[in-house]
């Protein structure tokens, strides 16, 4: 079966649109500057001179209305979990979440604490998990690169 | 115009994990109410459910930028309760690590202070220099910021080969960089105009509010646990306690810069005078019945641990008196009838670290 020229053009357009949009999204991941726990000094190290996550297009940005990436930086208490949900809801689509540190993944060191959420995936959907307490900057950057691969393989 | 309530944080690049409820009248802040507890983890309860050595890693996370001092205070309290005498070499190693942690913490503070006044270049410089110290920590302990390296009785391992030389190299580089910071930030017009006269605190007021650490020393009150009640090997080393004159945000910043210089000299002295011998004394696994209070001078000020033992392997009660929590009242006191733009400057001149505050 051969496609008509119009259908062919349409298909090419859809394919290209997906590719271009995903390429753009993957390389301009602006992250919300929300510190929930003690991984925040490592975010500072990652976004500054030596490790420089801006090479991969990730930049902590003050306004969450223009962000598409949420770093959950470590331990999330019950009080902070409400804020995390609120901030996630306010971000425009498409949005991605990276859970950093053992505490954000499963409660980690605070497994028997009375006020810590045991895993942030109970509150917001998570795309990439980065283990470590706190994760090294290299692991941090690997998490970002994994998310970029995930975005580029996805249909719009 | 009616007074409006604005929430500042926790999603804000300057406030970190802290939330401040501000009552603003136009651009003037009338009243301020700190809303803390966003990172509360129940540390004191967790320490009761761990044995004396297991409690070290959770406690360290209370103040991750200055993690060495968090552990040092706890370990000193446990040793006092158990009646363990620490070997001389371990005491000197503790001083070296504690002072390295103090410099790392002050450099981290310097970045945030520079961002608070709007100088982005100074965000990049100190954080890159802090990596030098983190490299040294990594060489010695294997971890960048969470070492869990002190245990009741001493330290875990001896200094590795080549550590001394690399530390001396890093210190001479840092010393030169501190001069750069002085010229680049402290003498700059922008920094002076944003910090001089902002958040002025007289010595009497500072004492009345119960401030600790560089915040009270900026007002000219000479209080330092390292001098007043020496722990580890501080009684064998020479250093001065820098103080400010006016008590504004600028003076508090200058005190921290001078403290870094003193820390560099302390590390040099400790490395040169490092005695040989064992690094660890045997410590029992359980503490006898009794109570103790130990304090250390952390980067943010006096850090106290109240520890009660009941004869078992776990603490009966552990109370942490953290420096950030003790400096918090000054935030409310200083933020009355000031412009909104001065709030980040006052906040960071007190160096409040919310994780330490909430515990």
PDB file of C-alpha atoms in Angstrom, chain B residues 33-267:
ATOM      1  CA  UNK B  33       6.656  35.443  61.800  1.00  0.00           C
ATOM      2  CA  UNK B  34       9.001  32.546  61.076  1.00  0.00           C
ATOM      3  CA  UNK B  35       7.132  29.372  60.135  1.00  0.00           C
ATOM      4  CA  UNK B  36       9.597  26.583  60.833  1.00  0.00           C
ATOM      5  CA  UNK B  37       9.241  22.814  60.837  1.00  0.00           C
ATOM      6  CA  UNK B  38       9.297  22.057  57.113  1.00  0.00           C
ATOM      7  CA  UNK B  39      12.235  19.726  57.577  1.00  0.00           C
ATOM      8  CA  UNK B  40      11.401  18.339  61.002  1.00  0.00           C
ATOM      9  CA  UNK B  41      12.504  14.719  61.207  1.00  0.00           C
ATOM     10  CA  UNK B  42      12.188  13.962  64.904  1.00  0.00           C
ATOM     11  CA  UNK B  43      15.934  13.599  65.373  1.00  0.00           C
ATOM     12  CA  UNK B  44      15.800  13.532  69.154  1.00  0.00           C
ATOM     13  CA  UNK B  45      13.311  10.658  69.155  1.00  0.00           C
ATOM     14  CA  UNK B  46      15.300   8.793  66.498  1.00  0.00           C
ATOM     15  CA  UNK B  47      18.463   9.041  68.616  1.00  0.00           C
ATOM     16  CA  UNK B  48      16.599   7.348  71.470  1.00  0.00           C
ATOM     17  CA  UNK B  49      15.869   4.392  69.196  1.00  0.00           C
ATOM     18  CA  UNK B  50      19.480   3.859  68.094  1.00  0.00           C
ATOM     19  CA  UNK B  51      22.515   2.825  70.089  1.00  0.00           C
ATOM     20  CA  UNK B  52      25.305   5.292  70.798  1.00  0.00           C
ATOM     21  CA  UNK B  53      27.265   4.684  67.579  1.00  0.00           C
ATOM     22  CA  UNK B  54      24.216   4.245  65.347  1.00  0.00           C
ATOM     23  CA  UNK B  55      22.931   7.669  66.364  1.00  0.00           C
ATOM     24  CA  UNK B  56      25.868   9.379  64.641  1.00  0.00           C
ATOM     25  CA  UNK B  57      24.644   9.266  60.992  1.00  0.00           C
ATOM     26  CA  UNK B  58      21.158  10.695  61.655  1.00  0.00           C
ATOM     27  CA  UNK B  59      22.545  13.458  63.891  1.00  0.00           C
ATOM     28  CA  UNK B  60      25.047  14.450  61.240  1.00  0.00           C
ATOM     29  CA  UNK B  61      22.224  15.190  58.802  1.00  0.00           C
ATOM     30  CA  UNK B  62      20.889  17.879  61.107  1.00  0.00           C
ATOM     31  CA  UNK B  63      23.380  20.321  59.686  1.00  0.00           C
ATOM     32  CA  UNK B  64      24.868  18.816  56.570  1.00  0.00           C
ATOM     33  CA  UNK B  65      26.987  21.844  55.636  1.00  0.00           C
ATOM     34  CA  UNK B  66      28.751  21.684  58.982  1.00  0.00           C
ATOM     35  CA  UNK B  67      28.323  17.973  59.686  1.00  0.00           C
ATOM     36  CA  UNK B  68      31.617  17.535  61.572  1.00  0.00           C
ATOM     37  CA  UNK B  69      30.555  19.817  64.401  1.00  0.00           C
ATOM     38  CA  UNK B  70      27.176  18.110  64.758  1.00  0.00           C
ATOM     39  CA  UNK B  71      28.967  14.813  65.382  1.00  0.00           C
ATOM     40  CA  UNK B  72      31.745  16.328  67.467  1.00  0.00           C
ATOM     41  CA  UNK B  73      29.306  17.780  70.012  1.00  0.00           C
ATOM     42  CA  UNK B  74      27.448  14.495  70.338  1.00  0.00           C
ATOM     43  CA  UNK B  75      30.607  12.417  70.608  1.00  0.00           C
ATOM     44  CA  UNK B  76      32.026  14.738  73.276  1.00  0.00           C
ATOM     45  CA  UNK B  77      28.808  14.325  75.286  1.00  0.00           C
ATOM     46  CA  UNK B  78      28.893  10.531  74.995  1.00  0.00           C
ATOM     47  CA  UNK B  79      32.559  10.412  76.022  1.00  0.00           C
ATOM     48  CA  UNK B  80      31.853  12.587  79.048  1.00  0.00           C
ATOM     49  CA  UNK B  81      28.994  10.310  80.061  1.00  0.00           C
ATOM     50  CA  UNK B  82      31.012   7.117  79.546  1.00  0.00           C
ATOM     51  CA  UNK B  83      34.156   8.571  81.112  1.00  0.00           C
ATOM     52  CA  UNK B  84      36.373   7.810  78.097  1.00  0.00           C
ATOM     53  CA  UNK B  85      39.694   9.622  77.707  1.00  0.00           C
ATOM     54  CA  UNK B  86      40.426  10.451  74.053  1.00  0.00           C
ATOM     55  CA  UNK B  87      44.028   9.991  72.783  1.00  0.00           C
ATOM     56  CA  UNK B  88      45.958  13.169  71.971  1.00  0.00           C
ATOM     57  CA  UNK B  89      46.314  12.359  68.272  1.00  0.00           C
ATOM     58  CA  UNK B  90      42.556  11.909  67.894  1.00  0.00           C
ATOM     59  CA  UNK B  91      42.008  15.300  69.557  1.00  0.00           C
ATOM     60  CA  UNK B  92      44.240  17.008  67.007  1.00  0.00           C
ATOM     61  CA  UNK B  93      42.598  15.197  64.098  1.00  0.00           C
ATOM     62  CA  UNK B  94      39.246  16.352  65.433  1.00  0.00           C
ATOM     63  CA  UNK B  95      40.436  19.966  65.443  1.00  0.00           C
ATOM     64  CA  UNK B  96      41.688  19.644  61.843  1.00  0.00           C
ATOM     65  CA  UNK B  97      38.400  18.227  60.607  1.00  0.00           C
ATOM     66  CA  UNK B  98      36.276  20.640  62.629  1.00  0.00           C
ATOM     67  CA  UNK B  99      38.116  23.686  61.304  1.00  0.00           C
ATOM     68  CA  UNK B 100      37.952  22.388  57.730  1.00  0.00           C
ATOM     69  CA  UNK B 101      34.227  21.991  58.201  1.00  0.00           C
ATOM     70  CA  UNK B 102      33.993  25.539  59.572  1.00  0.00           C
ATOM     71  CA  UNK B 103      35.704  26.962  56.492  1.00  0.00           C
ATOM     72  CA  UNK B 104      33.502  24.877  54.163  1.00  0.00           C
ATOM     73  CA  UNK B 105      30.396  26.072  55.981  1.00  0.00           C
ATOM     74  CA  UNK B 106      31.465  29.725  55.903  1.00  0.00           C
ATOM     75  CA  UNK B 107      32.254  29.469  52.181  1.00  0.00           C
ATOM     76  CA  UNK B 108      28.780  28.055  51.602  1.00  0.00           C
ATOM     77  CA  UNK B 109      27.364  30.941  53.602  1.00  0.00           C
ATOM     78  CA  UNK B 110      29.410  33.430  51.574  1.00  0.00           C
ATOM     79  CA  UNK B 111      27.751  32.259  48.334  1.00  0.00           C
ATOM     80  CA  UNK B 112      24.286  32.700  49.746  1.00  0.00           C
ATOM     81  CA  UNK B 113      25.118  36.080  51.260  1.00  0.00           C
ATOM     82  CA  UNK B 114      26.431  37.237  47.877  1.00  0.00           C
ATOM     83  CA  UNK B 115      23.239  36.049  46.166  1.00  0.00           C
ATOM     84  CA  UNK B 116      21.187  37.844  48.828  1.00  0.00           C
ATOM     85  CA  UNK B 117      22.790  41.153  47.839  1.00  0.00           C
ATOM     86  CA  UNK B 118      22.612  40.271  44.132  1.00  0.00           C
ATOM     87  CA  UNK B 119      26.228  39.485  43.258  1.00  0.00           C
ATOM     88  CA  UNK B 120      26.081  36.302  41.199  1.00  0.00           C
ATOM     89  CA  UNK B 121      29.820  35.989  40.539  1.00  0.00           C
ATOM     90  CA  UNK B 122      30.478  35.473  44.220  1.00  0.00           C
ATOM     91  CA  UNK B 123      28.108  32.506  44.084  1.00  0.00           C
ATOM     92  CA  UNK B 124      30.541  30.707  41.761  1.00  0.00           C
ATOM     93  CA  UNK B 125      33.860  31.508  43.430  1.00  0.00           C
ATOM     94  CA  UNK B 126      33.454  30.253  47.010  1.00  0.00           C
ATOM     95  CA  UNK B 127      31.467  27.155  46.014  1.00  0.00           C
ATOM     96  CA  UNK B 128      34.326  26.145  43.747  1.00  0.00           C
ATOM     97  CA  UNK B 129      36.861  26.709  46.525  1.00  0.00           C
ATOM     98  CA  UNK B 130      34.682  24.712  48.901  1.00  0.00           C
ATOM     99  CA  UNK B 131      35.168  21.728  46.581  1.00  0.00           C
ATOM    100  CA  UNK B 132      38.863  21.771  47.546  1.00  0.00           C
ATOM    101  CA  UNK B 133      37.961  21.083  51.160  1.00  0.00           C
ATOM    102  CA  UNK B 134      35.411  18.485  50.132  1.00  0.00           C
ATOM    103  CA  UNK B 135      38.172  16.770  48.127  1.00  0.00           C
ATOM    104  CA  UNK B 136      40.304  16.664  51.259  1.00  0.00           C
ATOM    105  CA  UNK B 137      37.399  15.212  53.233  1.00  0.00           C
ATOM    106  CA  UNK B 138      36.868  12.646  50.508  1.00  0.00           C
ATOM    107  CA  UNK B 139      40.534  11.699  50.525  1.00  0.00           C
ATOM    108  CA  UNK B 140      40.433  11.172  54.277  1.00  0.00           C
ATOM    109  CA  UNK B 141      36.980   9.791  55.044  1.00  0.00           C
ATOM    110  CA  UNK B 142      35.657   8.627  51.683  1.00  0.00           C
ATOM    111  CA  UNK B 143      32.633  10.917  51.758  1.00  0.00           C
ATOM    112  CA  UNK B 144      32.130  14.475  50.564  1.00  0.00           C
ATOM    113  CA  UNK B 145      29.885  15.873  53.257  1.00  0.00           C
ATOM    114  CA  UNK B 146      28.497  13.052  55.382  1.00  0.00           C
ATOM    115  CA  UNK B 147      31.517  11.426  56.975  1.00  0.00           C
ATOM    116  CA  UNK B 148      30.208   9.783  60.196  1.00  0.00           C
ATOM    117  CA  UNK B 149      33.858   9.773  61.095  1.00  0.00           C
ATOM    118  CA  UNK B 150      33.968  10.467  64.826  1.00  0.00           C
ATOM    119  CA  UNK B 151      32.953   7.697  67.158  1.00  0.00           C
ATOM    120  CA  UNK B 152      32.954   7.640  70.970  1.00  0.00           C
ATOM    121  CA  UNK B 153      36.631   7.147  71.899  1.00  0.00           C
ATOM    122  CA  UNK B 154      38.365   8.714  68.906  1.00  0.00           C
ATOM    123  CA  UNK B 155      38.261   8.746  65.130  1.00  0.00           C
ATOM    124  CA  UNK B 156      37.775   5.862  62.715  1.00  0.00           C
ATOM    125  CA  UNK B 157      40.985   5.924  60.660  1.00  0.00           C
ATOM    126  CA  UNK B 158      44.393   7.567  60.668  1.00  0.00           C
ATOM    127  CA  UNK B 159      45.416  10.283  58.239  1.00  0.00           C
ATOM    128  CA  UNK B 160      46.208   8.908  54.760  1.00  0.00           C
ATOM    129  CA  UNK B 161      49.548   9.356  53.018  1.00  0.00           C
ATOM    130  CA  UNK B 162      49.995  12.695  51.354  1.00  0.00           C
ATOM    131  CA  UNK B 163      47.117  14.291  53.255  1.00  0.00           C
ATOM    132  CA  UNK B 164      49.348  16.766  55.044  1.00  0.00           C
ATOM    133  CA  UNK B 165      50.987  18.094  51.885  1.00  0.00           C
ATOM    134  CA  UNK B 166      47.713  18.376  50.004  1.00  0.00           C
ATOM    135  CA  UNK B 167      46.105  20.199  52.930  1.00  0.00           C
ATOM    136  CA  UNK B 168      48.967  22.717  53.096  1.00  0.00           C
ATOM    137  CA  UNK B 169      48.639  23.327  49.353  1.00  0.00           C
ATOM    138  CA  UNK B 170      44.869  23.823  49.631  1.00  0.00           C
ATOM    139  CA  UNK B 171      45.276  26.150  52.612  1.00  0.00           C
ATOM    140  CA  UNK B 172      47.789  28.437  50.925  1.00  0.00           C
ATOM    141  CA  UNK B 173      45.490  28.661  47.912  1.00  0.00           C
ATOM    142  CA  UNK B 174      42.502  29.411  50.159  1.00  0.00           C
ATOM    143  CA  UNK B 175      44.433  32.092  52.022  1.00  0.00           C
ATOM    144  CA  UNK B 176      45.091  33.877  48.767  1.00  0.00           C
ATOM    145  CA  UNK B 177      41.440  33.492  47.791  1.00  0.00           C
ATOM    146  CA  UNK B 178      40.252  35.049  51.047  1.00  0.00           C
ATOM    147  CA  UNK B 179      42.168  38.170  50.049  1.00  0.00           C
ATOM    148  CA  UNK B 180      40.382  38.049  46.697  1.00  0.00           C
ATOM    149  CA  UNK B 181      37.006  37.853  48.437  1.00  0.00           C
ATOM    150  CA  UNK B 182      37.938  40.806  50.588  1.00  0.00           C
ATOM    151  CA  UNK B 183      38.715  42.900  47.525  1.00  0.00           C
ATOM    152  CA  UNK B 184      35.949  41.528  45.337  1.00  0.00           C
ATOM    153  CA  UNK B 185      33.015  41.468  47.766  1.00  0.00           C
ATOM    154  CA  UNK B 186      33.760  43.192  51.047  1.00  0.00           C
ATOM    155  CA  UNK B 187      35.280  46.333  49.535  1.00  0.00           C
ATOM    156  CA  UNK B 188      32.698  46.595  46.767  1.00  0.00           C
ATOM    157  CA  UNK B 189      30.257  49.464  46.782  1.00  0.00           C
ATOM    158  CA  UNK B 190      27.210  47.238  46.240  1.00  0.00           C
ATOM    159  CA  UNK B 191      27.951  44.995  49.188  1.00  0.00           C
ATOM    160  CA  UNK B 192      28.705  47.896  51.503  1.00  0.00           C
ATOM    161  CA  UNK B 193      25.597  49.848  50.635  1.00  0.00           C
ATOM    162  CA  UNK B 194      23.384  46.770  51.005  1.00  0.00           C
ATOM    163  CA  UNK B 195      24.775  45.570  54.340  1.00  0.00           C
ATOM    164  CA  UNK B 196      26.188  48.537  56.279  1.00  0.00           C
ATOM    165  CA  UNK B 197      23.650  49.754  58.823  1.00  0.00           C
ATOM    166  CA  UNK B 198      21.222  46.947  57.967  1.00  0.00           C
ATOM    167  CA  UNK B 199      20.124  44.811  60.911  1.00  0.00           C
ATOM    168  CA  UNK B 200      22.042  46.742  63.517  1.00  0.00           C
ATOM    169  CA  UNK B 201      22.225  45.022  66.892  1.00  0.00           C
ATOM    170  CA  UNK B 202      23.757  46.571  70.011  1.00  0.00           C
ATOM    171  CA  UNK B 203      25.763  44.254  72.327  1.00  0.00           C
ATOM    172  CA  UNK B 204      23.163  44.475  75.086  1.00  0.00           C
ATOM    173  CA  UNK B 205      20.349  43.586  72.683  1.00  0.00           C
ATOM    174  CA  UNK B 206      22.328  40.661  71.281  1.00  0.00           C
ATOM    175  CA  UNK B 207      22.934  39.282  74.779  1.00  0.00           C
ATOM    176  CA  UNK B 208      19.278  39.768  75.696  1.00  0.00           C
ATOM    177  CA  UNK B 209      18.138  37.906  72.561  1.00  0.00           C
ATOM    178  CA  UNK B 210      20.533  35.076  73.380  1.00  0.00           C
ATOM    179  CA  UNK B 211      22.445  35.051  70.120  1.00  0.00           C
ATOM    180  CA  UNK B 212      25.398  32.734  69.633  1.00  0.00           C
ATOM    181  CA  UNK B 213      28.379  32.374  67.344  1.00  0.00           C
ATOM    182  CA  UNK B 214      29.485  34.879  64.692  1.00  0.00           C
ATOM    183  CA  UNK B 215      26.125  36.673  64.993  1.00  0.00           C
ATOM    184  CA  UNK B 216      26.834  37.812  68.567  1.00  0.00           C
ATOM    185  CA  UNK B 217      30.543  38.342  67.904  1.00  0.00           C
ATOM    186  CA  UNK B 218      29.570  40.733  65.115  1.00  0.00           C
ATOM    187  CA  UNK B 219      28.011  42.937  67.801  1.00  0.00           C
ATOM    188  CA  UNK B 220      31.309  43.021  69.677  1.00  0.00           C
ATOM    189  CA  UNK B 221      30.591  40.429  72.379  1.00  0.00           C
ATOM    190  CA  UNK B 222      33.558  38.105  72.725  1.00  0.00           C
ATOM    191  CA  UNK B 223      31.943  34.700  73.261  1.00  0.00           C
ATOM    192  CA  UNK B 224      33.567  31.573  71.929  1.00  0.00           C
ATOM    193  CA  UNK B 225      33.296  28.095  73.419  1.00  0.00           C
ATOM    194  CA  UNK B 226      36.719  27.223  72.020  1.00  0.00           C
ATOM    195  CA  UNK B 227      38.218  29.853  74.357  1.00  0.00           C
ATOM    196  CA  UNK B 228      35.751  29.821  77.262  1.00  0.00           C
ATOM    197  CA  UNK B 229      35.510  26.072  77.723  1.00  0.00           C
ATOM    198  CA  UNK B 230      38.135  24.391  75.510  1.00  0.00           C
ATOM    199  CA  UNK B 231      37.344  20.980  74.096  1.00  0.00           C
ATOM    200  CA  UNK B 232      39.414  18.671  71.848  1.00  0.00           C
ATOM    201  CA  UNK B 233      42.883  20.265  71.494  1.00  0.00           C
ATOM    202  CA  UNK B 234      41.917  23.935  71.392  1.00  0.00           C
ATOM    203  CA  UNK B 235      43.655  24.698  74.686  1.00  0.00           C
ATOM    204  CA  UNK B 236      47.010  23.818  73.060  1.00  0.00           C
ATOM    205  CA  UNK B 237      46.584  25.978  69.960  1.00  0.00           C
ATOM    206  CA  UNK B 238      46.802  29.719  69.499  1.00  0.00           C
ATOM    207  CA  UNK B 239      44.074  31.729  67.860  1.00  0.00           C
ATOM    208  CA  UNK B 240      42.159  34.947  68.330  1.00  0.00           C
ATOM    209  CA  UNK B 241      38.429  35.529  68.403  1.00  0.00           C
ATOM    210  CA  UNK B 242      37.501  38.201  65.843  1.00  0.00           C
ATOM    211  CA  UNK B 243      34.725  40.599  66.825  1.00  0.00           C
ATOM    212  CA  UNK B 244      32.854  43.400  65.102  1.00  0.00           C
ATOM    213  CA  UNK B 245      32.245  46.958  66.244  1.00  0.00           C
ATOM    214  CA  UNK B 246      28.949  48.259  64.876  1.00  0.00           C
ATOM    215  CA  UNK B 247      26.924  45.043  64.927  1.00  0.00           C
ATOM    216  CA  UNK B 248      25.329  45.366  61.486  1.00  0.00           C
ATOM    217  CA  UNK B 249      25.158  42.787  58.713  1.00  0.00           C
ATOM    218  CA  UNK B 250      28.502  43.968  57.344  1.00  0.00           C
ATOM    219  CA  UNK B 251      30.267  43.365  60.663  1.00  0.00           C
ATOM    220  CA  UNK B 252      28.770  39.916  60.993  1.00  0.00           C
ATOM    221  CA  UNK B 253      30.046  39.140  57.481  1.00  0.00           C
ATOM    222  CA  UNK B 254      33.528  40.455  58.265  1.00  0.00           C
ATOM    223  CA  UNK B 255      33.678  38.316  61.426  1.00  0.00           C
ATOM    224  CA  UNK B 256      33.062  35.204  59.334  1.00  0.00           C
ATOM    225  CA  UNK B 257      35.846  36.124  56.908  1.00  0.00           C
ATOM    226  CA  UNK B 258      38.301  36.698  59.757  1.00  0.00           C
ATOM    227  CA  UNK B 259      37.202  33.403  61.317  1.00  0.00           C
ATOM    228  CA  UNK B 260      38.149  31.573  58.143  1.00  0.00           C
ATOM    229  CA  UNK B 261      41.642  33.077  58.395  1.00  0.00           C
ATOM    230  CA  UNK B 262      41.885  31.909  62.004  1.00  0.00           C
ATOM    231  CA  UNK B 263      40.695  28.438  60.992  1.00  0.00           C
ATOM    232  CA  UNK B 264      43.425  28.206  58.353  1.00  0.00           C
ATOM    233  CA  UNK B 265      46.048  29.060  60.957  1.00  0.00           C
ATOM    234  CA  UNK B 266      44.518  26.526  63.379  1.00  0.00           C
ATOM    235  CA  UNK B 267      44.668  23.708  60.822  1.00  0.00           C
TER     236      UNK B 267
END
